[in-house]
Coordinates of C-alpha atoms and ligand atoms in Angstrom, one line a residue:
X1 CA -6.6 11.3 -16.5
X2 CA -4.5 8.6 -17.8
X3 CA -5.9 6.4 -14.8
X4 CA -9.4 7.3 -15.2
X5 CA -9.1 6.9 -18.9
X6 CA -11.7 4.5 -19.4
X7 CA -14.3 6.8 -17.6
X8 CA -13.2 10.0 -19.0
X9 CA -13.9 8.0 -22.5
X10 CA -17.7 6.6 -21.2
X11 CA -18.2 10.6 -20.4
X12 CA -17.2 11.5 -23.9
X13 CA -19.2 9.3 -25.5
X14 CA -22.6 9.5 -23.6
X15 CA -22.4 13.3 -23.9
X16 CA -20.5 13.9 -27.6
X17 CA -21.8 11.2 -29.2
X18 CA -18.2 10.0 -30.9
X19 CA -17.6 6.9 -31.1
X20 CA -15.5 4.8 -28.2
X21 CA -12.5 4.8 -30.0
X22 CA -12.3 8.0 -30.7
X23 CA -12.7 8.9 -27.5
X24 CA -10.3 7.2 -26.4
X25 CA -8.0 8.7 -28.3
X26 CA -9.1 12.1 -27.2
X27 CA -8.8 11.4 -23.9
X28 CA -5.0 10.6 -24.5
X29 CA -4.5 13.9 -26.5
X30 CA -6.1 15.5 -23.8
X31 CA -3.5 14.0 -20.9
X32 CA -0.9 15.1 -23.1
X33 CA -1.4 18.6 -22.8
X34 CA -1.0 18.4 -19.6
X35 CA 2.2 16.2 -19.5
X36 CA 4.1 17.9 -22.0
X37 CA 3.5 21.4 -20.7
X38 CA 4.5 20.4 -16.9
X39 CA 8.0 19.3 -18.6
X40 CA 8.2 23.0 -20.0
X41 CA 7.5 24.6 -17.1
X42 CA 10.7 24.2 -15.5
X43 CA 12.0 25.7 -18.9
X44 CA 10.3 29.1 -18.2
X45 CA 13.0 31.5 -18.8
X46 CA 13.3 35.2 -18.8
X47 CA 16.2 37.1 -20.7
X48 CA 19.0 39.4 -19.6
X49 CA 19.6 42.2 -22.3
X50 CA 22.9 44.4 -23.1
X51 CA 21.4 48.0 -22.1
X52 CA 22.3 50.8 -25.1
X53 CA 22.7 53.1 -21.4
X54 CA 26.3 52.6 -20.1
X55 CA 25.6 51.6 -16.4
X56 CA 22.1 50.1 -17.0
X57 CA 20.9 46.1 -16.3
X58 CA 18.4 45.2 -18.1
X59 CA 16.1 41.5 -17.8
X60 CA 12.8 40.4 -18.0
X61 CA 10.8 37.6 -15.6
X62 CA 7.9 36.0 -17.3
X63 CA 4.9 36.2 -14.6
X64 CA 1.8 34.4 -15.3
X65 CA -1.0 37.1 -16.6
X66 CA -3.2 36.5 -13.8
X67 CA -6.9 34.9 -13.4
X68 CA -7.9 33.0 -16.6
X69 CA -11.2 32.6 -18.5
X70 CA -11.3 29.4 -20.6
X71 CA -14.3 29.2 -23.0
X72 CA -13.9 25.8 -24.3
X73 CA -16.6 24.1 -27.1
X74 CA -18.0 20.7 -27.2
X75 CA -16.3 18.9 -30.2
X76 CA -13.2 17.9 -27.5
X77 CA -14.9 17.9 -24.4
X78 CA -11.5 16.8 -22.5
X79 CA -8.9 17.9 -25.3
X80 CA -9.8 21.7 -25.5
X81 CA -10.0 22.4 -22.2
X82 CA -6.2 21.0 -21.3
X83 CA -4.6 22.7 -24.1
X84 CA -5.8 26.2 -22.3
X85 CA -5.7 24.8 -18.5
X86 CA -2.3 23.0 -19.2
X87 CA 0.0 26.0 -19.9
X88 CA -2.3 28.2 -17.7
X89 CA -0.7 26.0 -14.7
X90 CA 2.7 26.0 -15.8
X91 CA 2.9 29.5 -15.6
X92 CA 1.4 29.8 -12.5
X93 CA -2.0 31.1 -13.4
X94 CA -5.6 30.0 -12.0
X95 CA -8.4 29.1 -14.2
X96 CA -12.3 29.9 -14.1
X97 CA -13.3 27.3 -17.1
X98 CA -16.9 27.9 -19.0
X99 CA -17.5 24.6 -19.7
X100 CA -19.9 24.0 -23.1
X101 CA -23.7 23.6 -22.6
X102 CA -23.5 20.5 -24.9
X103 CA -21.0 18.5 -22.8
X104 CA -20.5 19.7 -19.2
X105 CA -19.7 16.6 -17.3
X106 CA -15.9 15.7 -18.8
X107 CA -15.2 19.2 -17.7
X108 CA -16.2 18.2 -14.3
X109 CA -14.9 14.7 -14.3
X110 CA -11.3 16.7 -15.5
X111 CA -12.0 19.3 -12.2
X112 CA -12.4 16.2 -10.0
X113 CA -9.6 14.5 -11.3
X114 CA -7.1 17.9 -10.9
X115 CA -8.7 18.6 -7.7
X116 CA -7.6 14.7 -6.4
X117 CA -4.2 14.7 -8.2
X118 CA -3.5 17.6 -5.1
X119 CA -4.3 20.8 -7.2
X120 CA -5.1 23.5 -4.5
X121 CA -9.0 24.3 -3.9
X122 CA -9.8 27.6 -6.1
X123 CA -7.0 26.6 -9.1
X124 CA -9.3 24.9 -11.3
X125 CA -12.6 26.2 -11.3
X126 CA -15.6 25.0 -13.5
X127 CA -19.1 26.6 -14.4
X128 CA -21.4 25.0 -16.4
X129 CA -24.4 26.6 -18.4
X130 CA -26.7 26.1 -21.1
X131 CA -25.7 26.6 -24.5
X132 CA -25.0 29.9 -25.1
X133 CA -25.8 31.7 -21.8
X134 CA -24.6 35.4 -22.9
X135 CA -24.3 35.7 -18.8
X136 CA -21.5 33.5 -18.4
X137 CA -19.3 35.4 -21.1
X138 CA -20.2 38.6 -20.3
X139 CA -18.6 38.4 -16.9
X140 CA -16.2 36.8 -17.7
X141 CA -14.7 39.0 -20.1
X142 CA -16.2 42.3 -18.0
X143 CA -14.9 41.3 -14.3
X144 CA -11.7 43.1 -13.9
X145 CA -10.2 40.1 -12.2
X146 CA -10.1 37.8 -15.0
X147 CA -7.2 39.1 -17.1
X148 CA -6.9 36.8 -19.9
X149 CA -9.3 35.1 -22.1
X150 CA -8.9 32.0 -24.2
X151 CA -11.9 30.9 -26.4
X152 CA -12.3 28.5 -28.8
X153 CA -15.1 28.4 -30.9
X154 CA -17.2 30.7 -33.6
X155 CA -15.9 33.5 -35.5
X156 CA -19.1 35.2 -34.5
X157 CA -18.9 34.9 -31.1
X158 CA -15.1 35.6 -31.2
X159 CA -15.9 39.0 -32.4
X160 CA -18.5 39.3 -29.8
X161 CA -15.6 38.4 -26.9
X162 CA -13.1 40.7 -28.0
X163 CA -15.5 43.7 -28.3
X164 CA -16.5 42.7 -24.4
X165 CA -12.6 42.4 -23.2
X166 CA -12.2 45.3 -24.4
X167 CA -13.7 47.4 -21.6
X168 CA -10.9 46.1 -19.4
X169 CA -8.1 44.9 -21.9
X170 CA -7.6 41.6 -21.1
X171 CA -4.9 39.7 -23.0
X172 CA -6.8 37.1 -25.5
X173 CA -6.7 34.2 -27.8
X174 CA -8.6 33.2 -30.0
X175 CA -9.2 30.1 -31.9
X176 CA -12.1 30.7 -34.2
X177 CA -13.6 28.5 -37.5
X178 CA -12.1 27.6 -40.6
X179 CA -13.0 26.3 -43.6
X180 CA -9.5 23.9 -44.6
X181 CA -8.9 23.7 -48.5
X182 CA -7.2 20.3 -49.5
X183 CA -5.6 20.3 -52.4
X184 CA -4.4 17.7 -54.2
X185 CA -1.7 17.8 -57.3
X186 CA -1.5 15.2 -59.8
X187 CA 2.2 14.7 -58.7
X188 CA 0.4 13.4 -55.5
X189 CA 0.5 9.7 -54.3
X190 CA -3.4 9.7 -54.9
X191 CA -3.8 6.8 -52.2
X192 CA -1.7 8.4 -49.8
X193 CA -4.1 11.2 -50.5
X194 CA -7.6 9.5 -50.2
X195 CA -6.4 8.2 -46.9
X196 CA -5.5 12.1 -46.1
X197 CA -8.0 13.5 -47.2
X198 CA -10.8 10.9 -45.4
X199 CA -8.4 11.5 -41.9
X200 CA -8.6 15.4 -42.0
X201 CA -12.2 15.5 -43.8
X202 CA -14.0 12.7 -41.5
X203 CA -12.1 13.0 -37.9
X204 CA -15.2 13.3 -35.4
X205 CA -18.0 13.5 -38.0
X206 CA -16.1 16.8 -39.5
X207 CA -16.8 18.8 -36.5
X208 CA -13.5 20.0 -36.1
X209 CA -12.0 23.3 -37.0
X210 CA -9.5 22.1 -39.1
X211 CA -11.1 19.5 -40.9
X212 CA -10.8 20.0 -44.5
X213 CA -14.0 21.8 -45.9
X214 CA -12.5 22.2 -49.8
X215 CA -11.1 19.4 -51.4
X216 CA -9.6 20.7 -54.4
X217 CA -8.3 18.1 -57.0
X218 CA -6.3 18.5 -60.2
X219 CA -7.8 17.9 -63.4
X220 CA -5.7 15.1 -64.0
X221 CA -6.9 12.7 -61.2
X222 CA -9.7 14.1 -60.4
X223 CA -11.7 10.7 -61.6
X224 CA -9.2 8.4 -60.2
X225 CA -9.5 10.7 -56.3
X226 CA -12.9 10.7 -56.7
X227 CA -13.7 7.3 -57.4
X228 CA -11.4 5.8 -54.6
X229 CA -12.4 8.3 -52.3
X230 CA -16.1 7.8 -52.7
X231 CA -15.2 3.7 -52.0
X232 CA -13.6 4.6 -49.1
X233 CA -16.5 6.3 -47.6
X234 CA -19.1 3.4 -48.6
X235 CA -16.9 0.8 -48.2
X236 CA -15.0 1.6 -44.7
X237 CA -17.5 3.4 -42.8
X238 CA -20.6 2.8 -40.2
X239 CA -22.4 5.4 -38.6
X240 CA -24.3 4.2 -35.6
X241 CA -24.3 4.9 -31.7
X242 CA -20.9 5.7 -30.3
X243 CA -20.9 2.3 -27.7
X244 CA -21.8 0.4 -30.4
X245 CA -19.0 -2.3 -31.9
X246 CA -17.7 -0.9 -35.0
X247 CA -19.3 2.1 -35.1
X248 CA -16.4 4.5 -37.0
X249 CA -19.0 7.9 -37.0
X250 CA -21.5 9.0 -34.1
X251 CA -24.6 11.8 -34.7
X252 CA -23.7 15.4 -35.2
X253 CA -24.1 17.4 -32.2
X254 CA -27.7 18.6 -32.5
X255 CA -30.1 19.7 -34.7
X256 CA -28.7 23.3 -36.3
X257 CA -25.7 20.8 -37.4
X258 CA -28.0 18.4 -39.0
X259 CA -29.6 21.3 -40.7
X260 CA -26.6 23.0 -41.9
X261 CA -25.2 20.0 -43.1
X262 CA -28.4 19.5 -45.4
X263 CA -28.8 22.9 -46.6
X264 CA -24.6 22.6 -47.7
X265 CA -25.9 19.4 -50.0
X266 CA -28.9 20.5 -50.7
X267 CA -27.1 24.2 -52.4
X268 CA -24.9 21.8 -54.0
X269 CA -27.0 19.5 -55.8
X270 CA -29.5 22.5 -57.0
X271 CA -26.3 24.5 -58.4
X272 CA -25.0 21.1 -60.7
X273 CA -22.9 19.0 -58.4
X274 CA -23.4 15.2 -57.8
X275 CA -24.1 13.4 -54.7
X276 CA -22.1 10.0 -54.8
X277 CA -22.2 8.5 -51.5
X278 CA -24.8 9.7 -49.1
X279 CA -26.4 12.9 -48.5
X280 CA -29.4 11.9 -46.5
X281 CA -30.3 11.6 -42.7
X282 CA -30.3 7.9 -41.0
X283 CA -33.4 8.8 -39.1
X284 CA -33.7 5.0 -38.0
X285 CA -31.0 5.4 -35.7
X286 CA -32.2 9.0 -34.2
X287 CA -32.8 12.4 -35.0
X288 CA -29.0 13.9 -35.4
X289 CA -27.6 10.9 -37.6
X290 CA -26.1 11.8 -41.4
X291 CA -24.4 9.8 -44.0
X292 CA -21.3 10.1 -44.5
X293 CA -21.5 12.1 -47.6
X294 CA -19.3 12.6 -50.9
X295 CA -20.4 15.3 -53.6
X296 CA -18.3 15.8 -56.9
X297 CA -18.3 18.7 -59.2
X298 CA -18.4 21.1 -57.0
X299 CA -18.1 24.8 -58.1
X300 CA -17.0 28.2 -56.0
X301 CA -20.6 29.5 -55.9
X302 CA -21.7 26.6 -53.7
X303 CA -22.4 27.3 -49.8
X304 CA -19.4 25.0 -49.3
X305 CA -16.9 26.9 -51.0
X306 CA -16.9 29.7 -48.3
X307 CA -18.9 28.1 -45.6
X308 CA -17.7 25.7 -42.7
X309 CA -20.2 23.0 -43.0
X310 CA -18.6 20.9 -39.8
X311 CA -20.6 18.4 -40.5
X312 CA -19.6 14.3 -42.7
X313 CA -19.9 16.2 -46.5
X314 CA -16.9 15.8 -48.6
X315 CA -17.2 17.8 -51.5
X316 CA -14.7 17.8 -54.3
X317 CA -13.8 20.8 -56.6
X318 CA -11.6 20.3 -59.5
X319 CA -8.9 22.8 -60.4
X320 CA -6.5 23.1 -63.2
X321 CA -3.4 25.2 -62.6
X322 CA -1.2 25.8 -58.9
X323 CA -1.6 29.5 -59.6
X324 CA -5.1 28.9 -59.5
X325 CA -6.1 26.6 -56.7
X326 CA -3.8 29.0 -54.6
X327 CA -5.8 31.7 -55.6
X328 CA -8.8 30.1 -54.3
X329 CA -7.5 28.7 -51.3
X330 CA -7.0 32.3 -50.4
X331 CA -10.1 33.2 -51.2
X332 CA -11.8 33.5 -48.2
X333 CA -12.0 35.5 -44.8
X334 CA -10.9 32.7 -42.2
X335 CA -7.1 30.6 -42.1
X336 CA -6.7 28.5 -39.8
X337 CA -5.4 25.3 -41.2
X338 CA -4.6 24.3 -45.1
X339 CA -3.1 20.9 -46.4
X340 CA -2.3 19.6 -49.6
X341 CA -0.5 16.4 -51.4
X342 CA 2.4 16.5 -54.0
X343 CA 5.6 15.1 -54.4
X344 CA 7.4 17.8 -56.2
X345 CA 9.7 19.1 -53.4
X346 CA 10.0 22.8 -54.9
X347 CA 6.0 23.0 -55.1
X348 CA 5.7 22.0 -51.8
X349 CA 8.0 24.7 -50.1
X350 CA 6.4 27.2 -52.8
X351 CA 2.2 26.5 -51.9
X352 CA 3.1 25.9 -48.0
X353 CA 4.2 29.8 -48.0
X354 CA 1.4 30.7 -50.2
X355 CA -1.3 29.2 -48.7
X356 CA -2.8 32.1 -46.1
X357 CA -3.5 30.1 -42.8
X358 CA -1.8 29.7 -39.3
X359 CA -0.9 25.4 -40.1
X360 CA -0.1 24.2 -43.0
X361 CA 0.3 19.5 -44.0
X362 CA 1.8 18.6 -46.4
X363 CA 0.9 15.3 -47.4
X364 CA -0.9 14.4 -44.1
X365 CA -4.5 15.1 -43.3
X366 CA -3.6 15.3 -39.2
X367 CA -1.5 18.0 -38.0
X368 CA -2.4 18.2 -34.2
X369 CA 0.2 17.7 -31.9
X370 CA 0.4 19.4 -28.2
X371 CA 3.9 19.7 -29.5
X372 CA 3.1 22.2 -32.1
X373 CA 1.9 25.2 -31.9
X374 CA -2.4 25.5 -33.2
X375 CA -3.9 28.7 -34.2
X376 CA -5.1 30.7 -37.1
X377 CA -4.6 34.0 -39.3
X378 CA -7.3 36.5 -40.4
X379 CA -10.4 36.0 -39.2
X380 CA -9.6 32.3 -37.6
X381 CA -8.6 34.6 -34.3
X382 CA -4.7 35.1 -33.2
X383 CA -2.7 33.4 -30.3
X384 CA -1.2 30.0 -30.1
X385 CA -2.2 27.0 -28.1
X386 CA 0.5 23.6 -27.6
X387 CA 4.0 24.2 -27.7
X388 CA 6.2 26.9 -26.1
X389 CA 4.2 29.8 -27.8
X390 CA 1.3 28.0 -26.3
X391 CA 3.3 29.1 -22.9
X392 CA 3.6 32.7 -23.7
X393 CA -0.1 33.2 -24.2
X394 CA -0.3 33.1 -20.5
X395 CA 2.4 35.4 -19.5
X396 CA 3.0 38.9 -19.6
X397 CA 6.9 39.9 -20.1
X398 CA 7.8 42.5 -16.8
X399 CA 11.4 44.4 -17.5
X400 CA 13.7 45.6 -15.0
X401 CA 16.0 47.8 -15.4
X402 CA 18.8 48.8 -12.5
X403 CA 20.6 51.6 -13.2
X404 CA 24.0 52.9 -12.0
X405 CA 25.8 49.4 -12.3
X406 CA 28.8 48.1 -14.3
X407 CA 31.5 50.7 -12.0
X408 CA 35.0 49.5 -11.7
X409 CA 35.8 47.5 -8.9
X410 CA 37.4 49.9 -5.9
X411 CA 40.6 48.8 -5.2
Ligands
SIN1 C1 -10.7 22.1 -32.9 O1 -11.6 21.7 -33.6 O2 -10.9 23.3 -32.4 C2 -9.5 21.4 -32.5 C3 -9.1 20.3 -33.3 C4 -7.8 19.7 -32.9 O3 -7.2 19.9 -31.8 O4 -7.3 18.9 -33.7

């Protein structure tokens, strides 16, 4: 990957639509799956454990679960599909990857690539289909052979998975929507936190999972956030075709984005809440182009307050008291990530417990890391991809137990 970098990032682009840059960077987030979980395979350990039966021998070996099903989306086209294929083979496991409708070729370039780096024929293995061929994930998670599934996408279709694994029990994961509060205190550096927020609110258009969705601001600097974010935006940004010099945003991914997207602004303005930068389509530079988009006064009745809009919308909720913001936070089905800004080093170990997701930042707005371990509570799915947990999705634990052992030695 790393030598075929600059074609991996031309694939990205023509079929994503981000811009070069970040697809470029993708691509390197992507390779690094891969490298740092071949240097923990060799650390694949089992345990030996004192029996409570006198005589007894107890340890485990960690065997890879068997014939993987990777349902990856189209938002990383490289990137998702090595954090599930990169443990998968460092446990020993073989892979049948779904690639997404929206963005097939990457997933083939990256089959191409593991099949010429000397990956045995049958290891990796690819399908492509349209978007959303009910086919493709029905036998995968109905063929008895496939003993795992990994899926990252919709909580909808998340559901749908696990109800069809369950016919044959399959080990799963599941790395399902969000909707990221932000939450910034007025003991925060507020710069520091404009830069956050715009990183975690504006990374790929805001079609990631864990870009923030609720950007709650203290009373106290709400105007001073809001004004310097709103700059930011209209200042620093320029949407345009993703090979284009200087392009920082690319289109959304197709038209049900674009439409979301509008009907999230659209709520918001008819229930009180200001648009200050944006909130139209660029339909001079093609059908799924949006400003990047900043709306203050927002209120919790607004279809962003417990919707994922995944789309370039920013909208900013004011709040008065910790208790509070918490409280909200909270309020809603899905965690998967939360961040939030302060300085007060008692508050931040106090809201990072509190807050009810799977990753917390404090006082960053990027928390992904192949290092560290990505994944959600309630209704954001279960399971853990990057890092050593990432490894243990992908085994199953076997115990042995020999009895009759530990007699004195005959003389
Ligand atoms: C995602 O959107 O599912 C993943 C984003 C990331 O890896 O940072």
């Amino acid at each position: 990957m790393v030598e075929n970098h600059d074609d991996l990032t031309t694939l990205i682009t023509l079929e994503n639509g981000k811009p070069l840059a970040d697809a470029k960077g993708e691509v390197t987030y992507a390779a690094n799956f891969f490298e740092w979980f071949s240097e923990e395979a060799p650390r694949i350990y089992g345990d030996t454990i004192p029996s409570s039966v006198p005589g007894n021998r107890v340890w485990t070996i960690k065997e890879p679960v068997g014939v993987c099903g990777l349902i990856t989306p189209w938002n990383f086209p490289a990137a998702m599909i090595t954090r599930k294929v990169g443990p998968a083979l460092a446990v020993g496991c073989t892979v049948v990857c779904k690639a997404p409708g929206e963005t097939p070729f990457t997933a083939l370039a990256i089959a191409e690539l593991a099949h010429r780096a000397g990956i045995p024929p049958g290891v990796v293995n690819v399908i492509t289909a349209l978007d959303n061929t009910p086919e493709v994930g029905s036998t995968l998670t109905s063929d008895p052979v496939i003993r795992k599934i990994s899926f990252t996408g919709s909580t909808a279709v998340g559901k749908l998975l696990m109800k069809q694994c369950s016919g044959t029990l399959k080990k799963l994961s599941l790395e399902l929507g969000g909707n990221a509060p932000f939450i910034v205190f007025d003991d925060a550096d507020v710069d520091a936190a404009v830069t956050g927020a715009i990183a975690s609110k504006f990374r790929s258009s805001g079609q990631t999972c864990v870009c923030a969705n609720r950007i709650y601001v203290q009373r106290g600097i709400y105007d001073e956030f809001s004004q310097k974010f709103a700059e930011q935006v209209k200042n620093n940004f320029r949407v345009g075709n993703g090979f284009e010099e200087g392009a920082t945003h690319g289109p959304l991914i197709h038209h049900r984005a674009i439409e979301k997207v509008e009907q999230h602004v659209r709520d918001a303005e008819k229930k009180g809440a200001k648009v200050v930068v944006g909130g139209h389509r660029l339909e001079s530079l093609g059908p799924n182009f949006y400003e990047p988009t900043v709306i203050t006064g927002m209120t919790p009745d607004m279809a962003m307050a417990s919707e994922e809009t995944f789309g370039p919308v920013a909208g900013l909720f004011p709040f008065d008291t910790e208790e509070e913001v918490v409280k909200l936070a909270n309020a809603t089905q899905v965690g998967l990530a939360g961040y939030f800004f302060s300085r007060d080093i008692h508050r931040c170990v106090r809201v990072a417990e509190h807050l009810e997701v799977g990753m917390v930042g404090i006082n960053t707005g990027l928390i992904s890391d192949p290092a560290s371990p990505f994944g959600g509570v309630k209704e954001s799915g279960f399971g853990r991809e990057g890092s050593l947990y990432g490894i243990g999705e992908y085994q199953v634990t076997k115990m042995v137990t020999v009895g009759g052992m530990g007699k004195p030695l005959q003389k």
